[in-house]
Amino acid sequence: MKKGHNTQYVCRECGHVSTKWLGRCSNCGGWNTLVEQRENRRETRRSLSGRAVPVPLSGVVIGERDRVVTGLEEMDRVLGGGLVPGTLVLLGGEPGIGKSTLLLQILMELSGTKGPCLYVTGEESPEQIRMRALRLDPDGGRTSERLLVASETDLQAMEDMIQATNPEFLAVDSVQTVYCPGVPSAPGSISQVRESTVRIMEFSKQRAMSTFLVGHVTKEGAIAGPRVLEHLVDTVLYFEGDRSHSFRLLRTVKNRYGATNEIGVFEMTGNGLVQVPNPSEVFMTQRPRGLAGSVVVPCMEGTRPILAEIQALVSPSHLTMPRRTASGVDANRLALLIAVMEKYLDVTLYNRDIFVKVAGGLRLSEPGADLGIIMAIVSSYQNRPLDPDMAVIGEIGLTGEVRPVGRMNARLKEASRLGFGKCLLPESAMDRLRLPEGMRPLPVKGVKSALEFC
Ligand code: TYD
Ligand code: MG
C-alpha cells in the first residue's frame, strides 16, 4: 500500500504518534501497539459552530444550563448533580460489566419523565434490547413509547435518524462499532472512533441533546486502545467492578461540569442494577468479626465517606522473592508501607508473603488508608484480631509518623453512624476534631505507638 504524508502510526496504549511504524512504542515501551492511521484533515479540522468571533469575557451570555436529573441518584451524583443539556458522556468499562444495562435503565427513566430518547446499538438487535428491558421491567409499566431503539452502525444513517426522530437523549452502544463512511479504516480503529466521536459531539452540541457513548475498555484500561477519546468528550465515566462480585462502581474520571473522583455504587441483580445509597452499610454487614487481618477504614470517595474493609494475609514464604500482592490498593504504596514497617516496627517481613485486598471490589487511591493497611498486616502477622469496635484513619510518612488526612470529621461521623465507638487517628488532627457522640479517639504519633492497639 502506498503511504502518503498523511499516514501516521498511533500507539493503542498511550496515544503516542510516530511517523513510521515501530515494533515497540518509543514512549510507553509496549510491543506491537502501533497501528496505522490516515489523517483525515478535511474532517477533523471542522469547528463546532462554524467560524468563531472573539468576544469580551464579561459579555459572554451563559445559556440555559439547567441540569436534568436522570432519576438515578447514583448517576446524578457522578455527573455532578445531573445531566447538562448537550453533554457528551463517555461510559467506559470492560465487556459484560453492565454498561448496556445501565444505559437502558437511564433511558427508561428519562423517556418516562423527561423527553424522547433514542438508543442506537451496533452490538445487539432490537429484540435483544427488548428482552433486557423485560428483565428490568417485567410488566412493561415503565417502558415509555418515547424510547426508540435502532440497530445501526453507519454514522450518516444515525444522523438522519436523529433528524427524523428529534430525541432529547441519545445513547450510542458502542463507539467501537460505529462506522463513519468518510474515513477509510475499519470500525474500531483509532481514526474511526476518533472521527465518530467528533461527529457525535458536534451534533449533540448543535441540538443540545445529551449523549451517552459506550466505549469498551481493554484489559490495560484504556478506552478504544489509546486515550484519544477522553479529551474529546465532556465527561468520562468508568463502570468497574469485579465480575465475580455483584457490586459495580461508577467513577468520574473527567467532568467538565462537576467534580471528579465521585463514585456511584450499584448492585447487579436479576432485575438489573439497583442503587446502593449506603455503601458503607453493605460493606460492613459482609465483614467477618473477630478475625485477624481485617481492619475498617473510613475513606473519602469524592465527596462521600465510605467505610471500607481492608484485609491482609501474612504467611511464611518459600520463595527467594516473597510475594507482595495488592488488590484494591496501589502495589507501590504497599511496598513503601512494608519498608516503613521493617524499619520502624519490630517485625520481620522479608521472609513472608503478604497479600492485601479491599473487600467488595472497592479500589482505594487515597493515603488515608495507610495506617489501616499497616494495622491489617500487623494483625495477620501476630495472628491477633483487632478491636472490632475500632476504625483506623491516617497517612504514613517515610519517617513512620502518622499524618492527618482531609475531611477527618466526615470520616468520623460515618464511622460513628455505623456503630464504631473508637477510632485510631493522628494525634496532630486532635485539635480540629468535632467528635461525634460516643466516639472515643485513640490518638497516635507514629506507627510504633499504633502497635499498642494491635
Ligand atoms: P451488559 O449490560 O450487557 O454488559 P456490557 O454492555 O457492559 O457488555 O450486561 C452484563 C451482564 O449483566 C450480563 O452478563 C448479564 C448481567 N445481567 C444481570 O445479571 N441482570 C440483569 O438484569 C441484566 C439485564 C443483566
Ligand atoms: Mg453492551
Short mmCIF file of C-alpha atoms and ligand atoms in Angstrom, two decimals:
data_model
loop_
_atom_site.label_atom_id
_atom_site.label_comp_id
_atom_site.label_asym_id
_atom_site.label_seq_id
_atom_site.Cartn_x
_atom_site.Cartn_y
_atom_site.Cartn_z
CA MET A 1 0.00 0.00 0.00
CA LYS A 2 1.38 3.40 -0.93
CA LYS A 3 1.86 5.62 2.09
CA GLY A 4 1.26 9.34 1.70
CA HIS A 5 2.39 12.10 4.05
CA ASN A 6 -0.91 11.90 5.84
CA THR A 7 -0.22 8.41 7.22
CA GLN A 8 0.92 8.15 10.79
CA TYR A 9 1.18 5.47 13.42
CA VAL A 10 -0.52 5.80 16.76
CA CYS A 11 0.16 3.71 19.85
CA ARG A 12 -3.00 1.94 21.03
CA GLU A 13 -1.93 2.13 24.64
CA CYS A 14 -0.56 5.62 25.19
CA GLY A 15 -1.63 7.56 22.08
CA HIS A 16 1.97 8.36 21.09
CA VAL A 17 2.24 9.37 17.42
CA SER A 18 5.11 8.23 15.21
CA THR A 19 5.75 8.95 11.54
CA LYS A 20 6.99 5.42 10.88
CA TRP A 21 5.95 2.01 12.10
CA LEU A 22 7.89 0.59 15.02
CA GLY A 23 7.62 -2.82 16.66
CA ARG A 24 7.86 -1.21 20.06
CA CYS A 25 6.38 2.12 21.11
CA SER A 26 9.20 4.54 21.91
CA ASN A 27 7.05 6.26 24.51
CA CYS A 28 5.42 3.55 26.65
CA GLY A 29 7.54 0.58 25.54
CA GLY A 30 4.50 -1.52 24.56
CA TRP A 31 5.19 -4.20 21.94
CA ASN A 32 3.20 -4.26 18.71
CA THR A 33 0.91 -1.46 19.82
CA LEU A 34 1.40 0.93 16.88
CA VAL A 35 -1.41 0.99 14.36
CA GLU A 36 -1.71 2.85 11.10
CA GLN A 37 -3.89 5.91 10.97
CA ARG A 38 -4.67 8.06 7.95
CA GLU A 39 -5.09 11.65 8.94
CA ASN A 40 -8.37 12.93 7.54
CA ARG A 41 -7.69 16.65 7.65
CA ARG A 42 -10.84 17.81 5.96
CA GLU A 43 -12.99 16.03 8.53
CA THR A 44 -11.04 16.66 11.73
CA ARG A 45 -10.49 20.37 11.14
CA ARG A 46 -14.17 21.28 11.30
CA SER A 47 -15.06 23.60 14.16
CA LEU A 48 -18.09 23.06 16.36
CA SER A 49 -20.07 26.10 15.30
CA GLY A 50 -18.55 27.49 12.16
CA ARG A 51 -16.13 30.42 12.39
CA ALA A 52 -15.54 31.82 15.88
CA VAL A 53 -15.56 35.55 16.70
CA PRO A 54 -13.70 36.74 19.84
CA VAL A 55 -15.98 38.43 22.38
CA PRO A 56 -15.25 40.11 25.74
CA LEU A 57 -15.42 37.52 28.51
CA SER A 58 -17.69 39.79 30.53
CA GLY A 59 -20.15 39.85 27.64
CA VAL A 60 -20.48 36.07 27.28
CA VAL A 61 -24.06 35.02 27.91
CA ILE A 62 -24.47 31.76 29.77
CA GLY A 63 -27.22 29.77 28.10
CA GLU A 64 -29.86 27.69 29.77
CA ARG A 65 -27.80 25.18 31.73
CA ASP A 66 -30.40 23.65 33.94
CA ARG A 67 -29.32 20.17 34.79
CA VAL A 68 -31.61 17.31 34.00
CA VAL A 69 -31.97 14.91 36.89
CA THR A 70 -31.81 11.39 35.48
CA GLY A 71 -33.82 9.78 38.25
CA LEU A 72 -30.93 7.52 39.25
CA GLU A 73 -29.33 9.37 42.15
CA GLU A 74 -26.07 7.46 41.98
CA MET A 75 -25.78 8.51 38.32
CA ASP A 76 -26.67 12.13 39.07
CA ARG A 77 -24.01 12.22 41.75
CA VAL A 78 -21.20 11.20 39.41
CA LEU A 79 -22.43 13.65 36.77
CA GLY A 80 -22.12 16.46 39.33
CA GLY A 81 -25.82 16.82 40.10
CA GLY A 82 -27.50 15.85 36.84
CA LEU A 83 -27.03 15.93 33.10
CA VAL A 84 -26.18 19.26 31.44
CA PRO A 85 -28.04 19.50 28.08
CA GLY A 86 -25.70 18.92 25.16
CA THR A 87 -23.17 16.92 27.21
CA LEU A 88 -21.32 14.01 25.67
CA VAL A 89 -20.70 11.36 28.30
CA LEU A 90 -18.30 8.54 27.57
CA LEU A 91 -19.16 5.43 29.55
CA GLY A 92 -16.20 3.07 29.64
CA GLY A 93 -15.93 -0.40 31.07
CA GLU A 94 -14.92 -3.97 30.40
CA PRO A 95 -17.27 -6.08 28.27
CA GLY A 96 -20.01 -7.67 30.37
CA ILE A 97 -19.76 -5.29 33.31
CA GLY A 98 -23.23 -3.82 32.72
CA LYS A 99 -22.85 -0.71 30.54
CA SER A 100 -25.76 -1.52 28.23
CA THR A 101 -27.93 -2.36 31.23
CA LEU A 102 -27.09 0.95 32.91
CA LEU A 103 -27.82 2.95 29.76
CA LEU A 104 -31.11 1.21 29.14
CA GLN A 105 -32.17 1.88 32.74
CA ILE A 106 -31.28 5.56 32.42
CA LEU A 107 -33.11 5.94 29.11
CA MET A 108 -36.14 4.14 30.54
CA GLU A 109 -36.19 6.68 33.37
CA LEU A 110 -35.57 9.69 31.13
CA SER A 111 -38.12 8.70 28.48
CA GLY A 112 -40.76 8.28 31.17
CA THR A 113 -40.20 11.55 32.97
CA LYS A 114 -38.24 13.91 30.71
CA GLY A 115 -38.22 13.62 26.94
CA PRO A 116 -37.88 11.38 23.87
CA CYS A 117 -34.87 9.04 23.86
CA LEU A 118 -33.08 7.12 21.14
CA TYR A 119 -30.94 4.06 21.80
CA VAL A 120 -28.73 3.17 18.84
CA THR A 121 -26.82 -0.06 19.12
CA GLY A 122 -24.33 -1.74 16.88
CA GLU A 123 -23.90 -4.69 19.18
CA GLU A 124 -27.36 -6.11 19.62
CA SER A 125 -30.68 -6.43 17.83
CA PRO A 126 -33.81 -4.54 18.95
CA GLU A 127 -35.19 -7.93 20.12
CA GLN A 128 -32.26 -8.38 22.47
CA ILE A 129 -32.80 -4.90 23.90
CA ARG A 130 -36.47 -5.67 24.34
CA MET A 131 -35.56 -8.86 26.21
CA ARG A 132 -33.27 -6.90 28.50
CA ALA A 133 -35.98 -4.28 29.04
CA LEU A 134 -38.38 -7.03 30.09
CA ARG A 135 -35.90 -8.20 32.70
CA LEU A 136 -35.69 -4.68 34.08
CA ASP A 137 -39.39 -4.00 33.86
CA PRO A 138 -41.37 -7.28 33.54
CA ASP A 139 -44.88 -5.78 33.26
CA GLY A 140 -43.77 -3.04 30.85
CA GLY A 141 -45.24 -0.33 33.06
CA ARG A 142 -42.11 1.79 32.99
CA THR A 143 -41.28 1.36 29.30
CA SER A 144 -42.41 4.52 27.58
CA GLU A 145 -43.47 4.89 23.95
CA ARG A 146 -40.94 7.68 23.75
CA LEU A 147 -37.98 5.29 23.99
CA LEU A 148 -36.94 4.35 20.45
CA VAL A 149 -34.38 1.68 19.64
CA ALA A 150 -32.47 1.01 16.44
CA SER A 151 -29.71 -1.28 15.31
CA GLU A 152 -27.38 0.86 13.25
CA THR A 153 -23.63 1.33 12.82
CA ASP A 154 -23.46 3.84 9.96
CA LEU A 155 -22.91 7.30 11.39
CA GLN A 156 -24.59 9.04 8.46
CA ALA A 157 -27.72 6.90 8.88
CA MET A 158 -27.61 7.64 12.59
CA GLU A 159 -27.61 11.38 11.91
CA ASP A 160 -30.59 11.05 9.57
CA MET A 161 -32.39 9.04 12.22
CA ILE A 162 -31.75 11.77 14.78
CA GLN A 163 -33.03 14.42 12.35
CA ALA A 164 -36.20 12.41 11.84
CA THR A 165 -36.95 11.47 15.45
CA ASN A 166 -35.53 14.50 17.25
CA PRO A 167 -34.57 12.84 20.55
CA GLU A 168 -33.59 14.78 23.64
CA PHE A 169 -31.33 11.99 24.88
CA LEU A 170 -29.23 9.66 22.80
CA ALA A 171 -27.25 6.53 23.63
CA VAL A 172 -24.75 5.02 21.23
CA ASP A 173 -23.60 1.49 22.08
CA SER A 174 -20.69 1.25 21.35
CA VAL A 175 -18.25 3.68 19.77
CA GLN A 176 -16.18 0.71 18.56
CA THR A 177 -18.98 -0.42 16.25
CA VAL A 178 -19.77 2.98 14.72
CA TYR A 179 -18.72 3.41 11.11
CA CYS A 180 -18.08 6.81 9.63
CA PRO A 181 -18.31 6.48 5.81
CA GLY A 182 -15.80 9.28 5.10
CA VAL A 183 -12.97 7.53 6.92
CA PRO A 184 -11.18 4.70 5.09
CA SER A 185 -10.24 2.44 8.02
CA ALA A 186 -12.31 -0.27 9.73
CA PRO A 187 -14.79 0.30 12.62
CA GLY A 188 -12.99 0.21 15.95
CA SER A 189 -9.77 1.61 14.52
CA ILE A 190 -8.36 4.73 16.05
CA SER A 191 -9.27 7.06 13.20
CA GLN A 192 -12.82 5.68 13.12
CA VAL A 193 -13.53 6.03 16.84
CA ARG A 194 -11.95 9.46 16.94
CA GLU A 195 -13.78 10.79 13.91
CA SER A 196 -17.09 9.26 15.01
CA THR A 197 -16.75 10.81 18.47
CA VAL A 198 -16.04 14.24 16.99
CA ARG A 199 -19.12 13.96 14.75
CA ILE A 200 -21.35 12.75 17.59
CA MET A 201 -20.03 15.58 19.77
CA GLU A 202 -20.88 18.06 17.02
CA PHE A 203 -24.49 17.04 16.58
CA SER A 204 -25.06 16.67 20.31
CA LYS A 205 -23.88 20.24 20.90
CA GLN A 206 -25.84 21.67 17.98
CA ARG A 207 -29.09 20.09 19.11
CA ALA A 208 -28.41 20.46 22.87
CA MET A 209 -29.03 16.73 23.01
CA SER A 210 -27.33 14.81 25.81
CA THR A 211 -25.49 11.76 24.56
CA PHE A 212 -24.09 8.69 26.24
CA LEU A 213 -21.38 6.93 24.30
CA VAL A 214 -20.26 3.45 25.34
CA GLY A 215 -16.57 2.65 24.96
CA HIS A 216 -15.17 -0.80 25.64
CA VAL A 217 -12.06 -0.84 27.70
CA THR A 218 -9.20 -3.20 27.04
CA LYS A 219 -7.54 -5.16 29.83
CA GLU A 220 -4.90 -2.44 30.10
CA GLY A 221 -7.63 0.03 31.00
CA ALA A 222 -7.61 2.38 28.01
CA ILE A 223 -10.78 3.14 26.08
CA ALA A 224 -10.57 2.08 22.43
CA GLY A 225 -6.87 1.49 22.79
CA PRO A 226 -5.47 4.97 23.19
CA ARG A 227 -6.66 7.74 25.43
CA VAL A 228 -7.76 9.60 22.31
CA LEU A 229 -11.40 9.85 23.30
CA GLU A 230 -11.01 11.12 26.82
CA HIS A 231 -10.04 14.64 25.81
CA LEU A 232 -12.73 14.89 23.14
CA VAL A 233 -15.73 14.36 25.39
CA ASP A 234 -17.16 16.39 28.30
CA THR A 235 -17.43 13.65 30.87
CA VAL A 236 -15.71 10.30 31.23
CA LEU A 237 -17.27 7.70 33.50
CA TYR A 238 -15.83 4.26 34.14
CA PHE A 239 -18.06 1.42 35.16
CA GLU A 240 -15.97 -1.04 37.09
CA GLY A 241 -16.16 -3.91 39.47
CA ASP A 242 -15.14 -7.45 39.95
CA ARG A 243 -17.38 -9.61 37.78
CA SER A 244 -17.43 -12.27 40.49
CA HIS A 245 -18.96 -9.71 42.86
CA SER A 246 -22.30 -8.09 42.28
CA PHE A 247 -21.11 -4.56 43.19
CA ARG A 248 -20.43 -2.09 40.43
CA LEU A 249 -18.77 1.29 40.86
CA LEU A 250 -19.39 4.17 38.51
CA ARG A 251 -16.42 6.51 38.74
CA THR A 252 -15.95 10.01 37.30
CA VAL A 253 -12.56 10.30 35.65
CA LYS A 254 -13.17 13.61 33.92
CA ASN A 255 -16.03 16.07 34.17
CA ARG A 256 -16.26 19.48 32.56
CA TYR A 257 -19.40 20.14 34.60
CA GLY A 258 -18.52 18.82 38.04
CA ALA A 259 -16.01 17.21 40.34
CA THR A 260 -14.03 14.11 39.51
CA ASN A 261 -13.36 11.12 41.75
CA GLU A 262 -17.03 10.94 42.63
CA ILE A 263 -18.39 7.40 42.76
CA GLY A 264 -21.81 5.86 42.41
CA VAL A 265 -22.44 2.37 43.76
CA PHE A 266 -24.78 -0.18 42.18
CA GLU A 267 -25.53 -3.82 42.67
CA MET A 268 -26.24 -6.10 39.71
CA THR A 269 -29.31 -8.20 40.44
CA GLY A 270 -31.56 -10.46 38.40
CA ASN A 271 -33.67 -7.40 37.61
CA GLY A 272 -30.96 -5.00 36.56
CA LEU A 273 -28.85 -2.56 38.52
CA VAL A 274 -30.04 -1.46 41.93
CA GLN A 275 -28.62 1.67 43.53
CA VAL A 276 -26.72 1.31 46.78
CA PRO A 277 -27.23 4.61 48.60
CA ASN A 278 -25.41 3.42 51.73
CA PRO A 279 -22.35 1.53 50.53
CA SER A 280 -20.69 1.56 53.97
CA GLU A 281 -23.57 -0.42 55.39
CA VAL A 282 -23.28 -3.07 52.70
CA PHE A 283 -19.53 -3.43 53.06
CA MET A 284 -19.79 -3.56 56.86
CA THR A 285 -22.50 -6.22 57.06
CA GLN A 286 -20.32 -8.54 54.97
CA ARG A 287 -17.35 -8.10 57.29
CA PRO A 288 -16.16 -11.04 59.36
CA ARG A 289 -15.83 -10.07 63.01
CA GLY A 290 -13.09 -11.15 65.37
CA LEU A 291 -10.70 -12.45 62.70
CA ALA A 292 -7.05 -11.46 62.39
CA GLY A 293 -6.01 -9.36 59.38
CA SER A 294 -9.19 -7.33 58.97
CA VAL A 295 -9.49 -3.59 59.61
CA VAL A 296 -12.09 -0.93 58.84
CA VAL A 297 -11.00 2.33 57.26
CA PRO A 298 -13.23 5.37 56.67
CA CYS A 299 -12.20 6.61 53.21
CA MET A 300 -13.30 9.56 51.13
CA GLU A 301 -14.55 8.68 47.67
CA GLY A 302 -15.21 12.04 46.08
CA THR A 303 -17.39 13.98 48.49
CA ARG A 304 -18.73 10.89 50.21
CA PRO A 305 -17.19 8.99 53.12
CA ILE A 306 -17.30 5.21 52.70
CA LEU A 307 -16.21 2.62 55.22
CA ALA A 308 -14.03 0.01 53.59
CA GLU A 309 -12.70 -3.23 54.94
CA ILE A 310 -9.03 -3.93 54.29
CA GLN A 311 -7.81 -7.49 54.67
CA ALA A 312 -4.23 -8.71 54.92
CA LEU A 313 -2.72 -12.15 54.92
CA VAL A 314 0.88 -12.68 56.01
CA SER A 315 2.26 -16.18 55.58
CA PRO A 316 5.76 -17.77 55.57
CA SER A 317 7.35 -17.60 52.14
CA HIS A 318 9.41 -20.27 50.42
CA LEU A 319 10.35 -18.00 47.56
CA THR A 320 13.59 -16.06 47.14
CA MET A 321 11.46 -13.05 46.22
CA PRO A 322 8.48 -13.17 48.59
CA ARG A 323 5.12 -12.30 47.10
CA ARG A 324 3.57 -8.88 47.58
CA THR A 325 0.08 -8.84 46.13
CA ALA A 326 -2.22 -5.84 46.35
CA SER A 327 -5.76 -5.72 45.06
CA GLY A 328 -7.70 -2.53 45.51
CA VAL A 329 -4.65 -0.65 46.82
CA ASP A 330 -1.61 0.55 44.92
CA ALA A 331 1.23 -2.01 44.84
CA ASN A 332 3.91 0.68 45.17
CA ARG A 333 2.16 2.14 48.17
CA LEU A 334 2.10 -1.33 49.75
CA ALA A 335 5.83 -1.77 49.10
CA LEU A 336 6.50 1.57 50.79
CA LEU A 337 4.39 0.71 53.83
CA ILE A 338 6.17 -2.64 54.19
CA ALA A 339 9.51 -0.83 54.08
CA VAL A 340 8.34 1.57 56.80
CA MET A 341 7.21 -1.39 58.92
CA GLU A 342 10.54 -3.20 58.59
CA LYS A 343 12.39 -0.07 59.58
CA TYR A 344 10.33 1.22 62.49
CA LEU A 345 8.47 -1.79 63.85
CA ASP A 346 9.90 -4.94 65.34
CA VAL A 347 8.66 -7.22 62.57
CA THR A 348 10.43 -9.48 60.07
CA LEU A 349 8.73 -9.43 56.72
CA TYR A 350 11.44 -10.28 54.18
CA ASN A 351 10.61 -13.98 54.52
CA ARG A 352 6.83 -13.57 54.39
CA ASP A 353 4.36 -13.44 51.55
CA ILE A 354 1.99 -10.51 52.01
CA PHE A 355 -1.41 -10.20 50.38
CA VAL A 356 -3.59 -7.14 50.85
CA LYS A 357 -7.05 -6.62 49.42
CA VAL A 358 -10.01 -4.33 49.81
CA ALA A 359 -13.22 -6.29 50.31
CA GLY A 360 -16.17 -5.90 47.93
CA GLY A 361 -14.09 -4.94 44.89
CA LEU A 362 -13.54 -1.35 46.07
CA ARG A 363 -10.37 0.42 44.95
CA LEU A 364 -8.73 2.88 47.36
CA SER A 365 -6.48 5.55 45.95
CA GLU A 366 -6.08 7.87 48.91
CA PRO A 367 -3.41 7.94 51.62
CA GLY A 368 -5.92 7.88 54.49
CA ALA A 369 -5.89 4.08 54.29
CA ASP A 370 -2.12 3.76 55.01
CA LEU A 371 -2.36 3.18 58.74
CA GLY A 372 -5.22 0.75 58.17
CA ILE A 373 -3.09 -1.32 55.76
CA ILE A 374 -0.28 -1.48 58.34
CA MET A 375 -2.66 -2.47 61.13
CA ALA A 376 -4.17 -5.23 58.98
CA ILE A 377 -0.70 -6.60 58.16
CA VAL A 378 0.40 -6.50 61.82
CA SER A 379 -2.84 -8.15 62.92
CA SER A 380 -2.31 -11.02 60.47
CA TYR A 381 1.41 -11.25 61.32
CA GLN A 382 0.62 -11.59 65.03
CA ASN A 383 -2.48 -13.64 64.32
CA ARG A 384 -4.42 -11.43 66.68
CA PRO A 385 -7.71 -9.75 65.73
CA LEU A 386 -8.07 -6.00 66.17
CA ASP A 387 -10.74 -4.49 68.36
CA PRO A 388 -13.88 -4.87 66.17
CA ASP A 389 -15.21 -1.59 67.56
CA MET A 390 -12.24 0.39 66.20
CA ALA A 391 -11.85 2.19 62.86
CA VAL A 392 -8.45 3.42 61.61
CA ILE A 393 -7.53 6.66 59.80
CA GLY A 394 -4.10 8.06 58.93
CA GLU A 395 -1.45 8.60 56.30
CA ILE A 396 2.06 7.26 56.94
CA GLY A 397 5.15 9.37 56.23
CA LEU A 398 8.55 7.96 55.33
CA THR A 399 9.79 8.57 58.87
CA GLY A 400 6.98 6.45 60.28
CA GLU A 401 4.88 9.37 61.50
CA VAL A 402 1.08 9.20 61.34
CA ARG A 403 -0.29 12.22 59.47
CA PRO A 404 -3.76 13.71 59.25
CA VAL A 405 -5.77 13.48 56.03
CA GLY A 406 -8.62 15.63 54.67
CA ARG A 407 -12.21 15.58 55.90
CA MET A 408 -11.45 13.87 59.24
CA ASN A 409 -14.80 14.93 60.70
CA ALA A 410 -16.85 13.49 57.84
CA ARG A 411 -14.97 10.20 58.17
CA LEU A 412 -15.50 10.04 61.93
CA LYS A 413 -19.17 10.80 61.51
CA GLU A 414 -19.61 7.95 59.05
CA ALA A 415 -17.75 5.55 61.36
CA SER A 416 -19.93 6.63 64.26
CA ARG A 417 -23.11 6.28 62.18
CA LEU A 418 -22.23 2.66 61.51
CA GLY A 419 -21.70 1.94 65.17
CA PHE A 420 -17.95 2.28 65.65
CA GLY A 421 -17.06 3.60 69.10
CA LYS A 422 -13.30 4.12 68.73
CA CYS A 423 -11.01 5.48 66.08
CA LEU A 424 -7.25 5.24 65.79
CA LEU A 425 -6.14 8.56 64.31
CA PRO A 426 -3.23 11.01 64.01
CA GLU A 427 -2.57 12.98 67.18
CA SER A 428 -1.90 16.16 65.22
CA ALA A 429 -5.51 16.16 64.00
CA MET A 430 -6.92 16.18 67.54
CA ASP A 431 -7.34 19.94 67.99
CA ARG A 432 -9.55 20.28 64.91
CA LEU A 433 -11.82 17.34 65.57
CA ARG A 434 -15.53 17.54 66.16
CA LEU A 435 -16.10 14.18 67.76
CA PRO A 436 -19.48 12.56 67.24
CA GLU A 437 -21.21 11.47 70.40
CA GLY A 438 -19.98 8.14 71.71
CA MET A 439 -16.80 8.22 69.61
CA ARG A 440 -13.56 7.79 71.56
CA PRO A 441 -10.43 8.97 69.72
CA LEU A 442 -7.22 6.92 70.06
CA PRO A 443 -4.55 9.43 69.03
CA VAL A 444 -1.13 8.18 67.90
CA LYS A 445 2.02 9.98 66.76
CA GLY A 446 3.85 7.27 64.89
CA VAL A 447 3.45 3.67 63.69
CA LYS A 448 5.29 2.39 66.77
CA SER A 449 2.71 3.77 69.17
CA ALA A 450 -0.10 2.46 66.93
CA LEU A 451 1.11 -1.08 67.67
CA GLU A 452 -0.23 -0.80 71.23
CA PHE A 453 -3.71 -1.10 69.74
CA CYS A 454 -2.98 -4.37 67.98
P1 TYD B 1 -24.43 -5.84 29.80
O1 TYD B 1 -25.18 -4.61 30.19
O2 TYD B 1 -24.78 -6.47 28.51
O3 TYD B 1 -22.87 -5.53 29.82
P2 TYD B 1 -21.96 -4.62 28.80
O4 TYD B 1 -22.88 -3.80 27.99
O5 TYD B 1 -21.09 -3.81 29.72
O6 TYD B 1 -21.16 -5.56 27.99
O7 TYD B 1 -24.69 -6.90 30.97
C1 TYD B 1 -23.69 -7.59 31.62
C2 TYD B 1 -24.14 -8.74 32.48
O8 TYD B 1 -25.14 -8.39 33.40
C3 TYD B 1 -24.62 -9.92 31.71
O9 TYD B 1 -23.69 -10.96 31.91
C4 TYD B 1 -25.94 -10.28 32.30
C5 TYD B 1 -25.98 -9.50 33.58
N1 TYD B 1 -27.33 -9.02 33.93
C6 TYD B 1 -27.86 -9.34 35.17
O10 TYD B 1 -27.24 -10.01 35.99
N2 TYD B 1 -29.12 -8.86 35.49
C7 TYD B 1 -29.86 -8.11 34.62
O11 TYD B 1 -30.98 -7.71 34.96
C8 TYD B 1 -29.30 -7.81 33.33
C9 TYD B 1 -30.06 -7.00 32.35
C10 TYD B 1 -28.03 -8.27 33.04
MG MG B 2 -23.23 -3.98 25.89
#
